[in-house]
Amino acid sequence: MAANANAEALKESPIPEQVAPGKQTVDPYNVSGEVGADGVVKAIDYSKLVEEFGTKKIDQALLERFERVTGKKPHRFLRRGIVFSHRDFELILDRYERGEPFFLYTGRGPSSDSVHVGHTIPFEFTKWLQDTFDVPLVIMLTDDEKYLFSEKRTIEEVQGYCSSNAKDIIAIGFDPAKTFIFSDFEFVGGAFYRNIVRLSKHITLNQARAIFGFNDSTNIGRIHFGSIQGATSWASSFPHIFGADEKKTRAIPALIPCAIDQDPYFRMTRDVSARIQHAKPSLIHAKFLDALQGPGTKMSASVDESAIFMKDTPNQIKNKINKYAFSGGKVTVEEHKEKGGDTSVDVSFQYLRFFLEDDDELERIRVAYEKGEMLTGELKAICIKELQTYVEAFQERRAKVGDDVVDLFMERRPLQWVGNPKAPRVVPVVDGAAGAAGVTAEGGEGGDGKLTKNQLKKLEKQKQIEAKKAQKAKEKEEQAAKAA
Ligand code: TRP
């Protein structure tokens, strides 16, 4: 009996095996591993991305600090290097420690009604961050982007996807008291539009070309779009959440959990933030979930055989994994038992790394498969069960999300959050802005905007006063509680 059904899976693979040789590309519009001279797509080299993009690897020391500061064991995505890279995440931990405000920002381009498990990864992680930090979250639906970047989609079509995509996102389990979801077509205007224009004024065509690879034939909507995705990183775009006083809101940074392909937008935004004295966003980057066809391929919403969809039935999940999931097993059972399987390319094992919570169980499976004690069929069965459970739980929550719930999440309203319960809440205010992220006031467009020593002193004093006030309020509360 063949322990490995790859041959059959490849025969039916909807993804072309042979492509022209070329370098790895990862940007918001293209994701593909390096293609060798043999025409085979290699797995994405994430270390190379960290180097090229100039981000930092998430290391053990950062994870240990995270656990000390939040009192929470890092999410399995962090423990397993699936969320693997960051920009200034440590500044967010500093702020959390000091009780200073920040918010979470993520998004999705509503390009179809079919959400697959790969789409849910950044949202699962974002929900966990929201639960951990207890901060506001804004979720951007870039209907305009999906219109601009597609030859055939109409505005009506992409707007139509917003509501169903919002339901899928809500079904991940976000807290309505702390979450604002918006579509660009609906929300652009007011403070948000002011920031979009501010951002666009600081990006030249040359820069946009260098960052995104645009050329003379690119429509200007695409060239401008980065200012829209970028401006969402600024708290001052959301006066209904953070207030209208830009002296305060300029000081509040975003933490953006996203897949690494979105980094170019925010590299650009961070640059401009520094120049207009707005707090720079921090980022935390996730890897992609491979398509069923294996490393180097990416799930596609338009190719049913490439992915497990959140609408799939338990039977469809079982059939897809059995039929298509690329296996790291050997060709015959005898050889497999003798030499063992390769978990690094085995799709079922890779999916378990994403979805199986228990570290010990995962390690037991890895060892057994690599020793050849566990066969591909058994590994696939474990993966099938895990995915069926994940998808079914999602579907149960999704069934309860009606239009009224979507309206609630998308309504412009104040949000409620606590932040770090152990740190007194501090709102740094200055004539101009922002202590912690090293940000200073926009001293008029073009001014150098640096804080004077006096202003710094004032800021420090103000912070101390705020902290004292918070401490007093807390003591009062405690006394009242004792008296009651
Ligand atoms: N451009 C993203 C997409 O096509 C959507 C998006 C907007 C986003 N803002 C974001 C994703 C912030 C991650 C973080 O899916």
Coordinates of C-alpha atoms and ligand atoms in Angstrom, one line a residue:
M1 CA 0.0 0.0 0.0
A2 CA 1.2 3.5 -0.7
A3 CA 1.6 5.6 2.4
N4 CA 1.9 8.7 0.3
A5 CA -0.8 10.0 -2.0
N6 CA 1.1 13.0 -3.2
A7 CA 1.3 11.7 -6.8
E8 CA -2.4 11.7 -7.0
A9 CA -2.8 14.9 -5.2
L10 CA -0.3 16.6 -7.5
K11 CA -2.0 15.2 -10.6
E12 CA -5.2 17.0 -9.6
S13 CA -3.5 20.0 -8.2
P14 CA -5.2 23.2 -9.3
I15 CA -2.0 25.1 -8.7
P16 CA 0.5 24.9 -11.6
E17 CA 3.7 23.0 -10.6
Q18 CA 5.8 24.5 -13.3
V19 CA 6.4 28.3 -13.3
A20 CA 9.1 30.5 -14.7
P21 CA 12.1 30.7 -12.4
G22 CA 12.3 33.8 -10.3
K23 CA 13.0 35.4 -7.0
Q24 CA 10.7 35.2 -4.0
T25 CA 8.2 38.0 -4.0
V26 CA 6.2 39.1 -1.0
D27 CA 4.2 42.3 -1.1
P28 CA 0.5 43.2 -0.6
Y29 CA -0.3 42.1 -4.2
N30 CA 2.0 39.1 -4.8
V31 CA 3.1 36.3 -2.5
S32 CA 5.2 33.6 -4.0
G33 CA 8.3 31.6 -2.9
E34 CA 11.4 31.5 -5.0
V35 CA 11.0 29.4 -8.2
G36 CA 14.1 27.3 -8.9
A37 CA 15.6 26.5 -12.3
D38 CA 13.6 23.3 -12.2
G39 CA 10.4 25.4 -12.1
V40 CA 9.4 24.2 -8.6
V41 CA 8.2 26.8 -6.1
K42 CA 10.2 26.8 -2.9
A43 CA 8.8 27.5 0.6
I44 CA 8.9 31.2 1.5
D45 CA 12.1 32.1 3.2
Y46 CA 10.9 34.2 6.2
S47 CA 14.4 34.9 7.6
K48 CA 15.2 36.6 4.3
L49 CA 12.1 38.7 4.6
V50 CA 13.1 39.9 8.1
E51 CA 16.4 40.9 6.6
E52 CA 15.0 42.6 3.5
F53 CA 12.2 44.4 5.3
G54 CA 14.4 45.4 8.2
T55 CA 12.0 43.9 10.9
K56 CA 13.0 42.1 14.0
K57 CA 12.6 38.4 14.8
I58 CA 10.5 37.6 17.8
D59 CA 13.0 36.0 20.1
Q60 CA 12.8 34.1 23.4
A61 CA 13.7 37.2 25.5
L62 CA 10.8 39.2 24.0
L63 CA 8.4 36.3 24.7
E64 CA 9.6 36.1 28.3
R65 CA 9.1 39.8 28.8
F66 CA 5.7 39.5 27.2
E67 CA 4.8 36.9 29.8
R68 CA 6.2 38.9 32.7
V69 CA 4.3 42.1 31.7
T70 CA 0.9 40.5 30.8
G71 CA 1.0 37.5 33.1
K72 CA -0.2 35.4 30.2
K73 CA 1.5 32.5 28.5
P74 CA 2.3 33.5 24.9
H75 CA -0.2 32.3 22.3
R76 CA 0.7 29.1 20.4
F77 CA 1.4 31.2 17.3
L78 CA 4.0 33.0 19.2
R79 CA 5.4 29.9 20.9
R80 CA 5.8 28.2 17.5
G81 CA 7.2 31.0 15.5
I82 CA 4.0 31.4 13.4
V83 CA 3.8 35.0 14.5
F84 CA 7.5 35.5 14.0
S85 CA 8.5 39.1 13.4
H86 CA 7.8 42.6 14.7
R87 CA 8.5 46.3 14.6
D88 CA 8.7 48.1 18.0
F89 CA 6.5 45.5 19.8
E90 CA 8.6 46.2 22.9
L91 CA 7.3 49.8 22.9
I92 CA 3.8 48.5 23.2
L93 CA 4.8 46.4 26.2
D94 CA 6.4 49.5 27.7
R95 CA 3.1 51.4 27.3
Y96 CA 1.0 48.5 28.6
E97 CA 3.3 48.3 31.7
R98 CA 2.9 52.1 32.3
G99 CA -0.8 52.1 31.7
E100 CA -0.5 54.3 28.6
P101 CA -3.1 54.0 25.8
F102 CA -2.6 52.2 22.5
F103 CA -5.0 50.4 20.2
L104 CA -5.1 47.4 17.9
Y105 CA -5.7 47.7 14.1
T106 CA -6.2 45.0 11.5
G107 CA -8.2 44.6 8.4
R108 CA -9.4 42.5 5.5
G109 CA -10.0 43.1 1.8
P110 CA -13.5 41.9 1.0
S111 CA -12.8 40.1 -2.2
S112 CA -15.2 37.2 -2.0
D113 CA -17.7 35.5 0.3
S114 CA -15.5 32.5 0.8
V115 CA -13.4 32.7 3.9
H116 CA -10.8 30.0 4.4
V117 CA -8.9 28.9 7.5
G118 CA -5.9 30.9 6.4
H119 CA -7.9 34.2 6.6
T120 CA -8.8 33.5 10.2
I121 CA -5.2 33.3 11.4
P122 CA -4.5 37.0 11.9
F123 CA -8.0 37.5 13.3
E124 CA -7.7 34.7 15.8
F125 CA -4.4 36.2 17.0
T126 CA -5.9 39.7 17.1
K127 CA -8.8 38.5 19.3
W128 CA -6.3 37.0 21.6
L129 CA -4.4 40.2 21.8
Q130 CA -7.6 42.1 22.5
D131 CA -8.4 39.7 25.3
T132 CA -4.9 40.0 26.6
F133 CA -4.4 43.8 26.5
D134 CA -8.1 44.9 26.9
V135 CA -7.7 47.7 24.4
P136 CA -9.8 49.2 21.5
L137 CA -9.6 47.5 18.1
V138 CA -10.4 48.9 14.7
I139 CA -11.0 46.6 11.8
M140 CA -10.8 48.0 8.3
L141 CA -12.7 46.5 5.4
T142 CA -10.9 47.8 2.3
D143 CA -13.7 47.5 -0.3
D144 CA -12.0 50.4 -2.2
E145 CA -8.8 48.5 -2.4
K146 CA -10.5 45.4 -3.8
Y147 CA -12.2 47.5 -6.4
L148 CA -9.0 49.3 -7.4
F149 CA -6.9 46.2 -7.6
S150 CA -9.2 44.1 -9.6
E151 CA -10.0 44.4 -13.3
K152 CA -13.5 43.1 -13.1
R153 CA -15.0 43.7 -9.7
T154 CA -17.6 46.4 -9.5
I155 CA -18.1 48.7 -6.5
E156 CA -21.5 47.1 -5.8
E157 CA -19.9 43.7 -5.7
V158 CA -17.1 44.6 -3.2
Q159 CA -19.5 46.5 -1.0
G160 CA -21.8 43.5 -1.0
Y161 CA -19.0 41.3 0.5
C162 CA -18.5 43.7 3.4
S163 CA -21.5 42.6 5.4
S164 CA -20.8 38.8 5.1
N165 CA -17.1 39.4 5.7
A166 CA -17.9 41.4 8.8
K167 CA -20.1 38.5 10.0
D168 CA -17.2 36.1 9.5
I169 CA -14.9 38.4 11.4
I170 CA -17.3 38.9 14.3
A171 CA -17.8 35.2 14.6
I172 CA -14.1 34.9 15.6
G173 CA -15.4 36.3 18.9
F174 CA -14.5 40.0 19.2
D175 CA -16.0 42.1 22.0
P176 CA -18.5 44.6 20.6
A177 CA -17.8 47.0 23.5
K178 CA -14.2 47.3 22.3
T179 CA -14.4 46.8 18.5
F180 CA -15.2 49.1 15.7
I181 CA -15.5 47.7 12.1
F182 CA -15.7 50.0 9.2
S183 CA -15.7 49.9 5.4
D184 CA -13.7 52.5 3.5
F185 CA -16.5 53.5 1.2
E186 CA -18.7 54.2 4.2
F187 CA -16.2 55.8 6.7
V188 CA -13.9 58.0 4.7
G189 CA -14.5 61.7 5.6
G190 CA -13.8 64.0 8.5
A191 CA -10.8 63.3 10.7
F192 CA -10.0 60.1 8.8
Y193 CA -9.9 61.9 5.5
R194 CA -7.7 64.7 6.9
N195 CA -5.2 62.0 7.9
I196 CA -5.4 60.3 4.6
V197 CA -4.5 63.6 2.9
R198 CA -1.8 64.3 5.4
L199 CA -0.2 61.0 4.7
S200 CA -0.5 61.3 0.9
K201 CA 1.2 64.7 1.1
H202 CA 4.3 63.1 2.5
I203 CA 4.7 60.3 -0.1
T204 CA 6.1 60.9 -3.5
L205 CA 5.4 58.9 -6.6
N206 CA 9.0 57.7 -6.5
Q207 CA 8.6 56.3 -3.0
A208 CA 5.3 54.6 -3.9
R209 CA 7.0 53.0 -6.9
A210 CA 10.0 51.8 -4.8
I211 CA 7.7 50.4 -2.1
F212 CA 5.0 48.8 -4.2
G213 CA 6.5 48.3 -7.6
F214 CA 4.0 50.5 -9.4
N215 CA 4.7 51.7 -13.0
D216 CA 3.5 54.3 -15.5
S217 CA 0.5 52.3 -16.3
T218 CA -0.7 51.8 -12.8
N219 CA -4.0 53.6 -12.1
I220 CA -3.6 56.5 -9.7
G221 CA -6.2 55.1 -7.3
R222 CA -3.9 52.2 -6.6
I223 CA -1.0 54.6 -6.1
H224 CA -3.0 56.6 -3.6
F225 CA -4.5 53.6 -1.7
G226 CA -1.6 53.2 0.6
S227 CA -2.5 56.5 2.3
I228 CA -5.9 55.1 3.2
Q229 CA -4.6 51.8 4.7
G230 CA -1.9 53.8 6.4
A231 CA -4.0 56.6 7.9
T232 CA -6.0 54.0 9.8
S233 CA -2.9 53.5 12.0
W234 CA -3.4 56.9 13.5
A235 CA -5.7 57.2 16.5
S236 CA -6.6 60.7 15.5
S237 CA -8.6 59.2 12.6
F238 CA -11.2 57.9 15.2
P239 CA -12.4 60.9 17.3
H240 CA -15.5 58.9 18.3
I241 CA -13.1 56.4 20.1
F242 CA -10.2 58.5 21.2
G243 CA -11.7 62.1 21.3
A244 CA -11.1 65.0 19.1
D245 CA -8.1 66.5 20.8
E246 CA -5.2 65.8 18.5
K247 CA -2.7 66.8 21.2
K248 CA -3.8 63.5 22.9
T249 CA -4.6 61.3 20.0
R250 CA -1.3 61.9 18.2
A251 CA 0.4 60.2 21.1
I252 CA -1.6 57.0 20.8
P253 CA 0.1 54.3 18.7
A254 CA -1.5 51.3 17.0
L255 CA -0.3 47.8 17.3
I256 CA -1.0 46.1 13.9
P257 CA -1.2 42.3 13.8
C258 CA -1.0 41.3 10.1
A259 CA 0.5 38.8 7.7
I260 CA 4.0 39.9 6.6
D261 CA 2.8 40.9 3.1
Q262 CA 1.1 44.0 4.5
D263 CA 4.3 45.4 6.0
P264 CA 5.2 47.7 3.1
Y265 CA 2.1 49.9 3.8
F266 CA 3.2 50.4 7.4
R267 CA 6.9 50.8 6.7
M268 CA 5.7 53.8 4.7
T269 CA 3.3 55.0 7.4
R270 CA 5.9 54.7 10.1
D271 CA 8.2 57.0 8.0
V272 CA 5.6 59.6 7.6
S273 CA 4.4 59.3 11.3
A274 CA 7.9 60.3 12.4
R275 CA 7.8 63.4 10.1
I276 CA 4.3 64.7 11.1
Q277 CA 4.9 63.9 14.8
H278 CA 2.2 61.2 15.1
A279 CA 3.0 58.1 17.1
K280 CA 4.4 55.4 14.8
P281 CA 2.5 52.1 14.6
S282 CA 4.1 49.0 15.9
L283 CA 3.6 45.7 14.0
I284 CA 3.5 42.0 14.7
H285 CA 3.8 39.8 11.7
A286 CA 2.4 36.3 10.9
K287 CA 3.4 33.7 8.4
F288 CA 1.0 32.3 5.8
L289 CA -0.8 29.0 6.1
D290 CA 0.3 26.8 3.2
A291 CA -2.3 25.6 0.7
L292 CA -3.2 21.9 0.8
Q293 CA -0.7 21.4 -2.0
G294 CA 2.2 22.1 0.3
P295 CA 5.1 24.6 1.1
G296 CA 5.5 27.4 -1.3
T297 CA 1.8 27.5 -2.2
K298 CA -0.9 29.8 -0.7
M299 CA -4.5 29.2 -0.1
S300 CA -6.7 30.8 -2.6
A301 CA -10.3 31.9 -2.0
S302 CA -11.1 31.1 -5.6
V303 CA -9.6 27.6 -5.8
D304 CA -11.8 25.2 -3.8
E305 CA -9.2 22.4 -3.7
S306 CA -6.4 24.7 -2.3
A307 CA -8.0 25.4 1.0
I308 CA -10.3 24.3 3.9
F309 CA -13.1 26.8 3.8
M310 CA -15.0 28.0 6.9
K311 CA -18.2 26.8 5.1
D312 CA -16.9 23.3 4.5
T313 CA -18.8 20.3 6.0
P314 CA -17.0 17.8 8.2
N315 CA -17.1 15.4 5.2
Q316 CA -15.6 18.0 2.8
I317 CA -12.8 18.6 5.3
K318 CA -12.1 14.9 5.5
N319 CA -12.1 14.4 1.8
K320 CA -9.9 17.4 1.0
I321 CA -7.3 16.5 3.6
N322 CA -7.2 12.8 2.5
K323 CA -7.1 13.6 -1.1
Y324 CA -5.0 16.8 -1.4
A325 CA -3.0 17.5 1.8
F326 CA 0.7 17.2 0.7
S327 CA 2.3 14.4 2.7
G328 CA 5.8 14.2 4.1
G329 CA 5.5 10.4 4.4
K330 CA 7.5 7.9 2.4
V331 CA 6.2 6.1 -0.7
T332 CA 5.7 2.7 0.9
V333 CA 4.7 1.8 4.4
E334 CA 7.9 -0.3 4.8
E335 CA 10.1 2.6 3.8
H336 CA 8.1 5.0 6.0
K337 CA 8.5 2.7 9.0
E338 CA 12.2 2.4 8.4
K339 CA 13.1 6.1 7.6
G340 CA 10.2 8.1 9.0
G341 CA 8.3 11.1 7.6
D342 CA 9.3 14.7 7.1
T343 CA 7.1 16.9 9.3
S344 CA 8.6 20.1 7.8
V345 CA 6.8 19.7 4.5
D346 CA 3.8 17.7 5.7
V347 CA 0.7 19.8 5.4
S348 CA -1.3 17.9 8.0
F349 CA 1.4 18.4 10.5
Q350 CA 1.8 22.0 9.6
Y351 CA -1.9 22.6 10.1
L352 CA -1.7 20.9 13.5
R353 CA 1.1 23.4 14.4
F354 CA -1.5 26.2 13.7
F355 CA -4.5 24.6 15.3
L356 CA -3.6 22.1 18.0
E357 CA -3.2 23.9 21.3
D358 CA -1.5 21.1 23.3
D359 CA 2.3 21.4 23.0
D360 CA 3.1 18.0 24.5
E361 CA 0.6 16.3 22.1
L362 CA 2.1 18.1 19.1
E363 CA 5.6 17.0 20.2
R364 CA 4.4 13.4 20.6
I365 CA 3.0 13.4 17.1
R366 CA 6.1 15.0 15.6
V367 CA 8.4 12.4 17.2
A368 CA 6.2 9.4 16.3
Y369 CA 5.8 10.6 12.6
E370 CA 9.5 11.3 12.2
K371 CA 10.4 7.9 13.6
G372 CA 8.0 6.3 11.3
E373 CA 5.8 4.9 14.1
M374 CA 2.9 7.0 12.9
L375 CA 1.7 6.6 9.3
T376 CA 0.4 9.4 7.1
G377 CA -3.2 8.1 7.4
E378 CA -3.1 8.4 11.2
L379 CA -1.6 11.9 11.0
K380 CA -4.2 13.0 8.5
A381 CA -7.0 11.6 10.8
I382 CA -5.7 13.7 13.7
C383 CA -5.6 16.8 11.5
I384 CA -9.1 16.2 10.1
K385 CA -10.5 15.9 13.6
E386 CA -8.8 19.1 14.8
L387 CA -10.0 21.1 11.7
Q388 CA -13.5 19.7 11.9
T389 CA -13.7 20.9 15.5
Y390 CA -12.3 24.4 14.7
V391 CA -14.6 24.9 11.7
E392 CA -17.7 23.6 13.4
A393 CA -17.2 25.9 16.4
F394 CA -16.8 28.8 14.0
Q395 CA -20.0 27.8 12.1
E396 CA -22.0 27.7 15.4
R397 CA -20.9 31.2 16.3
R398 CA -21.4 32.5 12.7
A399 CA -25.0 31.3 12.6
K400 CA -25.8 33.6 15.5
V401 CA -24.4 36.8 13.9
G402 CA -27.3 38.7 12.3
D403 CA -27.4 42.0 10.5
D404 CA -28.3 43.8 13.7
V405 CA -25.0 42.6 15.2
V406 CA -23.1 43.8 12.2
D407 CA -24.8 47.2 12.5
L408 CA -23.7 47.4 16.2
F409 CA -20.1 46.7 15.4
M410 CA -20.1 49.2 12.5
E411 CA -21.8 52.0 14.4
R412 CA -19.6 55.1 15.2
R413 CA -19.7 55.0 18.9
P414 CA -17.4 55.3 21.9
L415 CA -15.7 52.1 23.0
Q416 CA -15.1 50.8 26.5
W417 CA -11.8 49.3 27.7
V418 CA -9.7 49.0 30.8
G419 CA -6.2 48.3 29.6
N420 CA -3.7 47.1 32.2
P421 CA -5.7 46.5 35.4
K422 CA -2.4 46.7 37.4
A423 CA -1.3 50.1 36.1
P424 CA -3.0 53.4 36.7
R425 CA -4.4 54.7 33.5
V426 CA -2.3 57.5 32.1
V427 CA -3.1 59.8 29.3
P428 CA 0.0 61.7 28.3
V429 CA -0.8 65.2 27.1
V430 CA 1.5 67.9 26.0
D431 CA 1.3 71.0 24.0
G432 CA 1.7 68.9 21.0
A433 CA 2.0 65.3 22.1
A434 CA 3.4 62.2 22.9
G435 CA 6.0 61.0 25.3
A436 CA 6.5 57.3 25.1
A437 CA 7.0 56.6 21.4
G438 CA 9.4 59.5 21.2
V439 CA 7.0 61.6 19.4
T440 CA 6.7 65.3 19.6
A441 CA 4.2 67.9 18.4
E442 CA 3.7 68.8 14.8
G443 CA 5.2 72.3 15.1
G444 CA 3.2 73.4 12.2
E445 CA 3.7 71.5 9.0
G446 CA 7.4 71.6 8.3
G447 CA 8.5 72.7 11.8
D448 CA 10.9 70.5 13.7
G449 CA 8.4 70.0 16.4
K450 CA 10.8 69.0 19.1
L451 CA 9.8 69.3 22.7
T452 CA 11.7 71.9 24.7
K453 CA 13.2 70.8 28.1
N454 CA 10.5 72.7 29.8
Q455 CA 7.8 70.9 27.9
L456 CA 9.4 67.6 28.7
K457 CA 9.5 68.5 32.4
K458 CA 5.8 69.5 32.2
L459 CA 5.0 66.3 30.5
E460 CA 6.8 64.3 33.2
K461 CA 5.0 66.3 35.9
Q462 CA 1.6 65.8 34.3
K463 CA 2.2 62.1 34.1
Q464 CA 3.1 61.9 37.7
I465 CA -0.1 63.9 38.6
E466 CA -2.2 61.6 36.5
A467 CA -0.6 58.5 38.1
K468 CA -1.2 60.0 41.6
K469 CA -4.8 60.8 40.8
A470 CA -5.4 57.3 39.5
Q471 CA -3.8 55.8 42.6
K472 CA -6.0 58.0 44.9
A473 CA -9.1 57.1 43.0
K474 CA -8.2 53.4 43.4
E475 CA -7.6 53.8 47.1
K476 CA -10.9 55.6 47.5
E477 CA -12.6 52.8 45.7
E478 CA -11.0 50.2 47.9
Q479 CA -12.0 52.0 51.0
A480 CA -15.5 52.3 49.8
A481 CA -15.5 48.6 49.0
K482 CA -14.2 47.8 52.5
A483 CA -16.8 50.0 54.1
A484 CA -19.7 48.4 52.2
Ligands
TRP1 N1 -5.0 45.1 2.6 C1 -5.5 44.1 3.4 C2 -6.1 42.9 2.5 O1 -6.1 43.0 1.3 C3 -6.6 44.5 4.3 C4 -6.1 45.4 5.4 C5 -6.3 46.8 5.6 C6 -5.2 45.0 6.5 N2 -5.7 47.2 6.7 C7 -5.0 46.2 7.3 C8 -4.7 43.8 6.9 C9 -4.2 46.1 8.5 C10 -3.9 43.7 8.0 C11 -3.7 44.9 8.8 O2 -6.5 41.9 3.0

